[in-house]
Coordinates of C-alpha atoms (C1' of nucleotides) in Angstrom, one line a residue:
Chain H
M1 CA 2.6 2.9 -11.9
T2 CA 3.5 -1.0 -14.0
A3 CA 2.8 -1.3 -17.3
R4 CA 0.5 -4.4 -18.2
S5 CA 2.1 -6.8 -20.3
T6 CA 2.7 -5.7 -24.1
I7 CA 5.1 -7.9 -24.6
T8 CA 4.2 -10.7 -27.1
P9 CA 3.9 -13.8 -24.7
P10 CA 6.3 -16.6 -25.1
V11 CA 4.4 -18.9 -27.5
R12 CA 4.8 -22.1 -26.4
S13 CA 3.7 -25.5 -28.7
T14 CA 2.6 -27.7 -25.9
Y15 CA -0.6 -27.9 -24.5
R16 CA 0.2 -28.6 -21.1
H17 CA 2.8 -25.1 -20.4
G18 CA 5.4 -27.9 -18.5
D19 CA 6.7 -25.2 -15.5
L20 CA 3.5 -22.7 -14.8
H21 CA 3.5 -22.8 -11.5
R22 CA 7.2 -21.8 -11.9
A23 CA 6.5 -19.5 -14.2
L24 CA 4.1 -18.0 -12.2
L25 CA 6.0 -17.4 -9.2
E26 CA 8.6 -16.0 -11.6
A27 CA 6.6 -13.3 -13.1
G28 CA 4.8 -12.5 -10.1
I29 CA 8.5 -12.0 -8.6
E30 CA 9.1 -9.4 -11.1
L31 CA 6.1 -7.9 -11.0
A32 CA 7.1 -6.8 -7.3
R33 CA 10.5 -6.2 -8.3
Q34 CA 8.7 -3.6 -10.0
G35 CA 6.1 -2.5 -8.1
G36 CA 5.8 -3.7 -4.6
P37 CA 3.2 -6.4 -2.8
E38 CA 0.1 -4.6 -4.9
A39 CA 1.5 -5.0 -8.6
V40 CA 1.2 -8.6 -8.2
V41 CA -1.7 -9.5 -10.3
L42 CA -3.0 -13.1 -11.3
R43 CA -4.4 -11.9 -14.3
E44 CA -1.1 -10.2 -15.3
A45 CA 0.4 -13.0 -14.1
T46 CA -0.9 -15.3 -15.7
R47 CA -0.5 -13.1 -19.3
R48 CA 3.6 -13.5 -18.8
A49 CA 3.1 -16.8 -18.8
G50 CA 1.5 -16.8 -21.9
V51 CA -1.9 -18.3 -20.5
A52 CA -5.4 -17.6 -19.6
P53 CA -6.2 -16.3 -16.2
N54 CA -8.4 -18.8 -14.8
A55 CA -5.1 -21.7 -15.3
A56 CA -3.3 -19.8 -12.3
Y57 CA -6.1 -21.5 -10.3
R58 CA -4.5 -24.8 -10.5
H59 CA -1.6 -23.7 -9.1
F60 CA -2.3 -21.2 -6.7
A61 CA -6.1 -21.0 -4.2
S62 CA -5.7 -16.9 -5.2
R63 CA -4.4 -14.2 -5.6
E64 CA -3.2 -14.6 -2.2
A65 CA -1.7 -17.7 -1.9
L66 CA 0.3 -16.0 -5.2
L67 CA 1.5 -12.8 -3.1
Q68 CA 2.4 -15.2 -0.1
A69 CA 4.8 -16.7 -2.0
V70 CA 6.3 -13.9 -3.7
R71 CA 6.9 -12.7 -0.7
A72 CA 8.5 -16.1 1.0
A73 CA 10.6 -15.5 -2.1
S74 CA 11.4 -11.9 -0.7
L75 CA 12.5 -13.4 2.1
Q76 CA 14.5 -15.4 0.8
A77 CA 16.7 -12.7 -0.8
V78 CA 16.4 -10.3 2.1
A79 CA 18.3 -13.0 4.1
A80 CA 20.7 -13.8 1.4
A81 CA 22.0 -10.0 1.1
M82 CA 23.0 -10.7 4.7
E83 CA 24.4 -13.3 4.1
A84 CA 26.6 -11.9 1.3
E85 CA 27.8 -9.3 3.4
L86 CA 28.7 -11.0 6.4
A87 CA 30.3 -13.4 3.5
T88 CA 32.4 -10.1 3.3
L89 CA 33.9 -10.1 6.7
P90 CA 37.7 -10.6 7.0
R91 CA 38.5 -14.1 9.4
K92 CA 41.0 -13.2 11.3
L93 CA 39.1 -10.2 13.5
S94 CA 38.9 -10.9 17.4
P95 CA 36.1 -12.4 18.4
A96 CA 34.6 -9.0 19.9
D97 CA 36.0 -7.1 16.6
F98 CA 34.0 -10.2 14.5
A99 CA 30.6 -10.0 16.6
R100 CA 30.8 -6.2 16.1
A101 CA 31.2 -6.3 12.2
S102 CA 28.4 -9.5 12.2
V103 CA 26.1 -7.1 13.4
R104 CA 27.0 -4.3 11.2
A105 CA 26.9 -6.8 8.5
V106 CA 23.5 -7.7 9.1
G107 CA 22.3 -4.4 9.4
T108 CA 24.0 -3.1 5.9
G109 CA 23.0 -6.1 3.9
Y110 CA 19.8 -5.0 4.6
L111 CA 19.5 -1.2 3.8
R112 CA 21.5 -2.8 0.5
F113 CA 18.8 -4.9 -0.5
A114 CA 16.4 -2.2 0.7
L115 CA 17.6 0.2 -2.0
A116 CA 18.9 -2.4 -4.4
E117 CA 15.7 -4.3 -4.7
T118 CA 12.9 -1.5 -3.5
G119 CA 10.0 -3.3 -4.5
L120 CA 10.9 -6.9 -3.1
F121 CA 11.7 -5.3 -0.1
R122 CA 8.2 -3.7 -0.3
T123 CA 7.0 -7.0 -0.6
A124 CA 8.5 -9.4 2.2
F125 CA 7.7 -6.5 4.9
A126 CA 4.5 -5.1 3.9
A127 CA 1.4 -6.5 5.6
S128 CA -1.0 -9.2 4.6
D129 CA -4.4 -9.8 4.8
K130 CA -3.5 -13.2 5.3
L131 CA -1.0 -13.4 8.0
L132 CA -3.0 -11.7 10.8
Q133 CA -3.4 -14.3 13.5
G134 CA -0.4 -16.6 13.7
T135 CA 3.6 -15.7 13.9
P136 CA 5.2 -18.1 11.5
E137 CA 5.7 -15.0 9.1
L138 CA 9.2 -14.6 8.4
S139 CA 9.5 -17.9 8.3
T140 CA 11.6 -18.0 5.2
A141 CA 15.6 -18.9 5.1
G142 CA 18.3 -18.2 3.3
A143 CA 20.5 -21.0 2.3
S144 CA 22.5 -20.7 6.1
G145 CA 18.7 -22.0 7.0
L146 CA 17.9 -19.3 9.1
N147 CA 15.9 -15.9 8.3
P148 CA 16.7 -12.5 7.9
F149 CA 15.1 -12.3 11.8
E150 CA 17.1 -15.1 13.2
L151 CA 21.1 -13.8 11.2
L152 CA 20.4 -10.4 12.7
G153 CA 19.6 -12.4 16.7
A154 CA 22.6 -14.9 15.6
A155 CA 24.9 -11.5 15.3
L156 CA 23.6 -10.5 18.4
D157 CA 24.8 -13.2 20.2
K158 CA 28.3 -13.1 19.7
L159 CA 28.1 -9.8 20.8
V160 CA 27.1 -10.9 23.7
E161 CA 29.5 -14.2 23.7
A162 CA 32.2 -12.3 23.6
G163 CA 31.6 -10.1 26.1
V164 CA 30.8 -6.5 23.9
M165 CA 27.0 -6.7 25.4
P166 CA 25.6 -7.5 28.9
A167 CA 24.2 -10.7 28.6
K168 CA 20.9 -9.2 30.4
R169 CA 20.5 -6.2 27.6
R170 CA 20.1 -9.6 25.0
P171 CA 16.4 -10.2 25.3
G172 CA 14.9 -8.0 22.6
A173 CA 17.5 -6.3 21.3
E174 CA 16.7 -7.6 17.9
F175 CA 13.9 -5.6 18.1
L176 CA 15.4 -2.4 18.9
A177 CA 18.1 -3.3 15.9
W178 CA 15.4 -4.1 13.8
S179 CA 13.4 -0.8 14.3
A180 CA 16.3 1.3 13.7
V181 CA 17.4 -0.5 10.5
H182 CA 13.9 -0.4 8.9
G183 CA 13.2 3.0 9.5
L184 CA 15.7 4.1 8.3
A185 CA 15.0 1.7 4.6
M186 CA 11.5 3.4 5.3
L187 CA 11.7 6.6 4.9
V188 CA 14.3 6.1 1.9
V189 CA 12.4 3.4 -0.2
D190 CA 9.0 3.9 0.1
G191 CA 8.2 7.7 3.3
P192 CA 8.9 10.7 3.3
L193 CA 12.7 10.9 3.2
R194 CA 13.6 9.9 -1.0
N195 CA 14.6 12.9 -2.0
V196 CA 15.9 14.2 1.2
I197 CA 18.5 12.1 1.6
G198 CA 20.0 9.8 -1.6
P199 CA 23.6 10.5 -1.8
Q200 CA 24.5 10.9 1.4
M201 CA 22.6 7.5 2.0
Q202 CA 25.8 5.4 3.0
Q203 CA 26.9 8.0 5.3
V204 CA 23.9 8.0 6.9
G205 CA 23.7 4.4 6.8
Q206 CA 26.6 3.5 8.9
R207 CA 25.8 6.7 11.3
L208 CA 22.7 4.8 12.2
L209 CA 24.9 1.8 12.7
D210 CA 26.8 4.2 14.6
M211 CA 24.2 4.4 17.4
V212 CA 22.8 1.0 16.9
E213 CA 25.8 -0.2 18.4
K214 CA 26.5 2.4 20.9
G215 CA 22.8 2.7 21.8
L216 CA 22.7 -1.4 22.4
Chain M
M1 CA -11.0 -3.9 4.7
T2 CA -13.4 -0.8 5.1
A3 CA -16.3 -1.6 3.7
R4 CA -18.9 0.7 1.3
S5 CA -21.1 2.8 2.7
T6 CA -24.4 1.5 4.1
I7 CA -25.1 4.6 6.1
T8 CA -28.4 6.9 4.7
P9 CA -26.3 9.4 3.9
P10 CA -27.4 12.7 5.5
V11 CA -30.8 14.1 3.8
R12 CA -29.9 18.0 2.3
S13 CA -33.2 20.1 2.0
T14 CA -30.9 22.2 0.0
Y15 CA -29.4 22.2 -3.5
R16 CA -26.4 23.4 -2.4
H17 CA -24.6 21.7 0.3
G18 CA -23.1 24.2 2.2
D19 CA -19.7 22.9 3.1
L20 CA -18.8 20.1 1.1
H21 CA -15.1 20.5 0.3
R22 CA -14.9 20.1 4.1
A23 CA -17.1 17.4 4.3
L24 CA -15.2 15.4 1.6
L25 CA -12.2 16.0 3.6
E26 CA -13.2 15.0 6.6
A27 CA -15.1 11.5 5.1
G28 CA -12.0 11.1 3.3
I29 CA -10.0 11.6 6.9
E30 CA -12.5 9.0 8.6
L31 CA -12.0 7.0 5.5
A32 CA -8.1 6.7 6.3
R33 CA -8.0 6.9 9.7
Q34 CA -9.9 3.0 9.4
G35 CA -8.6 1.9 6.4
G36 CA -5.1 4.4 5.7
P37 CA -4.3 6.0 2.2
E38 CA -5.8 3.4 0.1
A39 CA -9.2 3.6 1.4
V40 CA -8.9 7.4 0.6
V41 CA -11.7 6.6 -2.3
L42 CA -13.8 9.2 -4.0
R43 CA -16.5 8.2 -4.6
E44 CA -17.3 6.9 -1.5
A45 CA -16.5 10.3 0.1
T46 CA -19.0 11.7 -2.0
R47 CA -21.0 9.0 -0.4
R48 CA -20.8 10.0 3.0
A49 CA -21.0 13.5 2.0
G50 CA -24.6 12.2 0.2
V51 CA -23.6 13.8 -3.2
A52 CA -23.2 12.6 -6.8
P53 CA -19.6 11.0 -7.5
N54 CA -19.1 14.0 -9.6
A55 CA -19.5 16.6 -7.5
A56 CA -16.4 16.2 -6.2
Y57 CA -14.7 17.8 -9.0
R58 CA -16.0 20.8 -8.2
H59 CA -13.7 21.0 -4.9
F60 CA -10.9 18.7 -5.8
A61 CA -8.5 18.4 -8.8
S62 CA -8.5 14.4 -8.5
R63 CA -8.4 12.1 -5.7
E64 CA -5.3 12.0 -5.7
A65 CA -5.6 15.8 -4.5
L66 CA -7.8 14.7 -2.1
L67 CA -5.2 12.3 -1.1
Q68 CA -3.2 15.2 -0.5
A69 CA -5.6 17.4 1.8
V70 CA -6.0 14.2 4.0
R71 CA -2.3 13.2 4.1
A72 CA -2.0 17.2 5.7
A73 CA -4.3 16.9 8.2
S74 CA -2.6 13.2 9.4
L75 CA 0.8 15.6 9.5
Q76 CA -0.9 17.5 11.2
A77 CA -2.1 15.2 13.5
V78 CA 1.0 13.7 13.7
A79 CA 2.5 17.2 15.2
A80 CA -0.2 17.7 17.6
A81 CA 0.0 14.1 19.7
M82 CA 3.6 15.0 19.9
E83 CA 2.7 18.6 21.1
A84 CA 0.9 17.2 23.5
E85 CA 3.2 15.1 25.0
L86 CA 5.6 17.8 25.5
A87 CA 3.3 19.6 27.1
T88 CA 3.3 17.2 29.6
L89 CA 6.5 17.5 30.7
P90 CA 7.0 19.1 34.3
R91 CA 8.3 22.7 34.3
K92 CA 11.4 22.5 37.2
L93 CA 14.0 20.5 35.0
S94 CA 17.7 21.0 34.5
P95 CA 18.5 21.9 31.3
A96 CA 19.5 19.1 30.6
D97 CA 17.3 17.2 31.7
F98 CA 14.4 18.9 29.9
A99 CA 16.0 18.9 26.6
R100 CA 16.7 14.4 27.1
A101 CA 13.0 14.7 28.3
S102 CA 12.1 16.5 25.1
V103 CA 13.2 14.3 22.8
R104 CA 11.8 11.8 24.8
A105 CA 8.2 13.3 24.7
V106 CA 9.1 13.5 20.9
G107 CA 9.1 9.8 20.0
T108 CA 6.9 8.9 23.0
G109 CA 4.0 11.5 20.8
Y110 CA 5.1 9.7 17.3
L111 CA 4.9 5.7 18.8
R112 CA 1.7 6.5 20.8
F113 CA -0.3 8.5 17.5
A114 CA 1.1 5.6 15.3
L115 CA -0.9 2.7 17.6
A116 CA -3.6 5.2 18.4
E117 CA -4.1 6.3 14.6
T118 CA -2.8 3.7 12.6
G119 CA -4.3 4.7 9.8
L120 CA -3.7 8.2 9.8
F121 CA -0.3 7.2 10.4
R122 CA -0.1 5.3 7.9
T123 CA -0.7 8.0 5.7
A124 CA 0.9 11.0 6.9
F125 CA 3.9 8.5 6.0
A126 CA 2.9 6.4 2.9
A127 CA 4.7 7.1 -0.5
S128 CA 2.5 9.5 -2.5
D129 CA 2.9 9.4 -6.5
K130 CA 2.5 12.7 -6.7
L131 CA 5.1 14.2 -4.2
L132 CA 8.2 12.0 -5.8
Q133 CA 9.6 15.6 -7.3
G134 CA 10.1 18.6 -5.0
T135 CA 10.5 17.7 -1.0
P136 CA 7.8 20.1 0.8
E137 CA 6.4 16.9 1.9
L138 CA 5.8 18.2 5.6
S139 CA 5.2 21.1 5.4
T140 CA 2.1 21.0 7.3
A141 CA 2.5 21.7 10.8
G142 CA 0.8 21.8 14.2
A143 CA -0.3 24.6 16.7
S144 CA 3.2 25.6 17.6
G145 CA 3.6 25.8 13.4
L146 CA 6.2 23.4 13.5
N147 CA 5.8 20.0 11.2
P148 CA 7.1 16.7 13.3
F149 CA 10.6 17.0 11.5
E150 CA 10.9 20.6 13.4
L151 CA 9.9 19.5 16.8
L152 CA 12.1 16.9 16.7
G153 CA 15.2 18.9 15.7
A154 CA 14.3 21.6 17.9
A155 CA 14.6 19.0 20.9
L156 CA 17.9 18.3 20.1
D157 CA 18.8 21.6 19.5
K158 CA 18.2 21.5 22.9
L159 CA 20.1 18.7 23.7
V160 CA 22.9 21.3 21.9
E161 CA 22.2 23.5 23.7
A162 CA 22.3 21.6 27.1
G163 CA 25.6 20.7 25.9
V164 CA 24.2 17.3 26.2
M165 CA 25.1 16.4 22.8
P166 CA 28.6 17.8 20.9
A167 CA 27.3 20.0 18.5
K168 CA 29.1 18.3 15.5
R169 CA 27.0 15.5 15.8
R170 CA 24.2 17.5 15.7
P171 CA 24.0 17.3 11.9
G172 CA 21.5 14.9 10.7
A173 CA 20.2 13.7 13.9
E174 CA 17.1 13.8 13.2
F175 CA 17.3 11.5 10.3
L176 CA 18.8 9.0 12.8
A177 CA 16.2 9.4 15.3
W178 CA 13.4 9.5 12.9
S179 CA 14.1 6.4 11.7
A180 CA 14.8 4.9 14.9
V181 CA 11.2 5.2 16.2
H182 CA 9.9 5.0 13.0
G183 CA 11.0 1.8 12.3
L184 CA 9.1 0.5 15.6
A185 CA 6.0 1.8 14.3
M186 CA 5.4 0.6 11.0
L187 CA 7.7 -3.2 12.1
V188 CA 4.1 -3.3 14.7
V189 CA 1.8 -1.4 12.7
D190 CA 1.8 -2.3 9.2
G191 CA 4.7 -5.7 9.7
P192 CA 5.7 -8.5 10.8
L193 CA 5.5 -7.7 14.4
R194 CA 1.8 -7.1 14.4
N195 CA 1.5 -9.8 16.7
V196 CA 5.1 -10.4 18.3
I197 CA 5.4 -7.3 20.0
G198 CA 2.2 -5.5 21.7
P199 CA 1.2 -6.0 25.3
Q200 CA 5.4 -5.1 25.6
M201 CA 5.3 -2.8 22.7
Q202 CA 5.4 0.1 26.1
Q203 CA 8.5 -1.0 27.4
V204 CA 10.7 -1.3 24.2
G205 CA 9.7 1.7 22.8
Q206 CA 11.0 3.3 25.6
R207 CA 13.8 0.8 25.8
L208 CA 14.3 1.7 22.3
L209 CA 14.3 5.8 23.3
D210 CA 17.1 5.4 25.4
M211 CA 19.5 3.4 22.8
V212 CA 18.8 6.6 20.7
E213 CA 19.8 8.7 23.5
K214 CA 22.8 6.4 24.2
G215 CA 23.7 6.4 20.7
L216 CA 23.5 9.5 19.5
Chain K
dT1 C1' -36.7 47.8 -4.4
dG2 C1' -37.7 45.0 -8.3
dT3 C1' -35.7 42.6 -11.9
dA4 C1' -32.5 40.0 -15.6
dC5 C1' -28.5 37.6 -15.7
dA6 C1' -24.0 35.7 -15.0
dT7 C1' -21.8 32.4 -12.3
dC8 C1' -21.4 28.0 -10.2
dA9 C1' -22.6 24.0 -7.5
dG10 C1' -24.6 19.5 -7.8
dT11 C1' -27.1 16.2 -11.3
dG12 C1' -27.9 12.2 -13.7
dA13 C1' -25.7 9.1 -17.1
dA14 C1' -22.8 7.0 -18.4
dC15 C1' -17.7 5.9 -20.0
dG16 C1' -14.3 2.2 -20.4
dC17 C1' -11.4 0.0 -16.8
dG18 C1' -9.3 -3.9 -15.5
dC19 C1' -10.0 -6.8 -11.3
dG20 C1' -10.7 -11.6 -9.7
dT21 C1' -13.1 -15.7 -9.7
dT22 C1' -16.4 -19.5 -11.4
dC23 C1' -18.6 -22.4 -15.2
dA24 C1' -18.4 -25.7 -18.2
dC25 C1' -15.4 -27.1 -21.7
dT26 C1' -11.5 -29.5 -24.3
dG27 C1' -7.3 -31.7 -24.9
dA28 C1' -2.9 -34.5 -23.6
dT29 C1' -1.1 -37.6 -20.7
dG30 C1' 0.1 -41.4 -18.3
dT31 C1' -0.9 -45.4 -16.1
dA32 C1' -3.9 -50.3 -16.0
dC33 C1' -5.1 -54.4 -18.2
Chain B
dT1 C1' 3.2 -54.1 -27.2
dG2 C1' -1.5 -52.1 -27.5
dT3 C1' -5.4 -49.7 -25.8
dA4 C1' -9.7 -47.9 -22.9
dC5 C1' -9.9 -44.6 -18.9
dA6 C1' -8.6 -41.7 -15.6
dT7 C1' -6.6 -37.6 -14.5
dC8 C1' -5.9 -33.5 -14.5
dA9 C1' -3.5 -29.1 -17.4
dG10 C1' -4.8 -25.4 -19.7
dT11 C1' -9.5 -22.7 -22.6
dG12 C1' -13.1 -19.6 -23.3
dA13 C1' -16.3 -17.0 -21.9
dA14 C1' -18.5 -14.5 -18.8
dC15 C1' -19.6 -12.2 -14.5
dG16 C1' -19.9 -8.9 -11.2
dC17 C1' -17.5 -5.0 -8.7
dG18 C1' -16.1 0.0 -7.9
dC19 C1' -13.4 2.8 -9.6
dG20 C1' -11.8 6.9 -11.7
dT21 C1' -13.8 10.7 -14.7
dT22 C1' -16.7 13.6 -18.4
dC23 C1' -20.6 15.3 -20.8
dA24 C1' -24.0 18.2 -21.3
dC25 C1' -27.3 19.7 -17.5
dT26 C1' -29.8 22.2 -14.1
dG27 C1' -31.3 24.9 -10.4
dA28 C1' -30.3 28.2 -6.5
dT29 C1' -27.8 32.4 -5.6
dG30 C1' -26.4 37.1 -5.8
dT31 C1' -24.6 40.8 -8.0
dA32 C1' -25.7 44.9 -11.5
dC33 C1' -28.8 48.1 -12.9

DNA sequence: TGTACATCAGTGAACGCGCGTTCACTGATGTAC
DNA sequence: TGTACATCAGTGAACGCGCGTTCACTGATGTAC
């Protein structure tokens, strides 16, 4: 999938690199962007940073640790995409409309991100051997301080506050909305609908959000 | 994840294996069952069949070809799970209720399979390097002769026939229903909800199907 | 019915690949005196 | 202000691993005569 780097690494005049931690992380993010989580390869990251393979171990305990860091950055990027979509909402909506539009914006941001940054999307939400136990998975926030899951939760809360959604249906509603949007993203990005949908994606996405809005 | 085989391979008295094609396929399915698509490793399959590694090439052109065969078998198993669920429906429902129950059964079968056979589920719906172009992906049918996608389509057709769903909303409805169910499956099976949901899975699944039913 | 021979399933050995990781090291930095 | 020295970031070489795949082969089968 992603080829080994053939780029001449940045020549360094100093013995110390200066900011190898950051350089490795950025190389890792670039690898994930192009090839998803399995493309995050320690040796390739060091190659791109212009450094011996084992130098990475001064900054990351293992390949898995680097991957975790890349994953965290990916989640942050998902949150940012959602926030960007939320920021486009007109100010002068009624509370009910604003709440509805917020939920849509969160979903639209998610789908947009999945299509635009497939590799990072897959990295953000792929299974990790590491965190099999413990739950602080989604713990990386965007500018608002909220992670993707929390952004969705906040939008759903508005729905209740505005009286659009009965409070008794609120608990667990994140899982339902998230499932719908996540499923479409996975089918298109990584699954059997890669070639089926495509141009109609925008439209299908909006219909899906209609379904969620009506069905919640 | 899945360890190399330490099992003594079945001792063979004949020079010819007899049915190596089938043996390799079954070994591949077992590997996928335990570890998903990336666990389908040619050498391990030959080890389990008690045969030299290169013997596989008499029956499969490449590792990718074996993986395709395993994928086809996995899809067939998904279809079978759906059919099993459909078979439990009471006969004496009204057409409308039967149609609604059929859609639910298809979804329930999908979710059940994803939970019970995680590895096969992931294998069935993972991206393949091979079929990046061309669309005959889901072309493996269950006993009814329909593949999972077609089973869902048939259930939705019944919804229209019974007058539960307006015909104009029918086109593309597969994508919406499938997305919802697929998303929940992926989040739970391979994603960040692995540890969050779990016991409540049954209940969340039914609420999700409520949402789909109402939202379509 | 018996035998030569083509066919082809499975073997043994080897290839090159790239990976993660460990070891003992070297060289620059910056701090204590 | 100058110097000894501890610290620690990066190096060079090597390890073992398991993989997919290719090569020239060997042995059993079954078909043609």
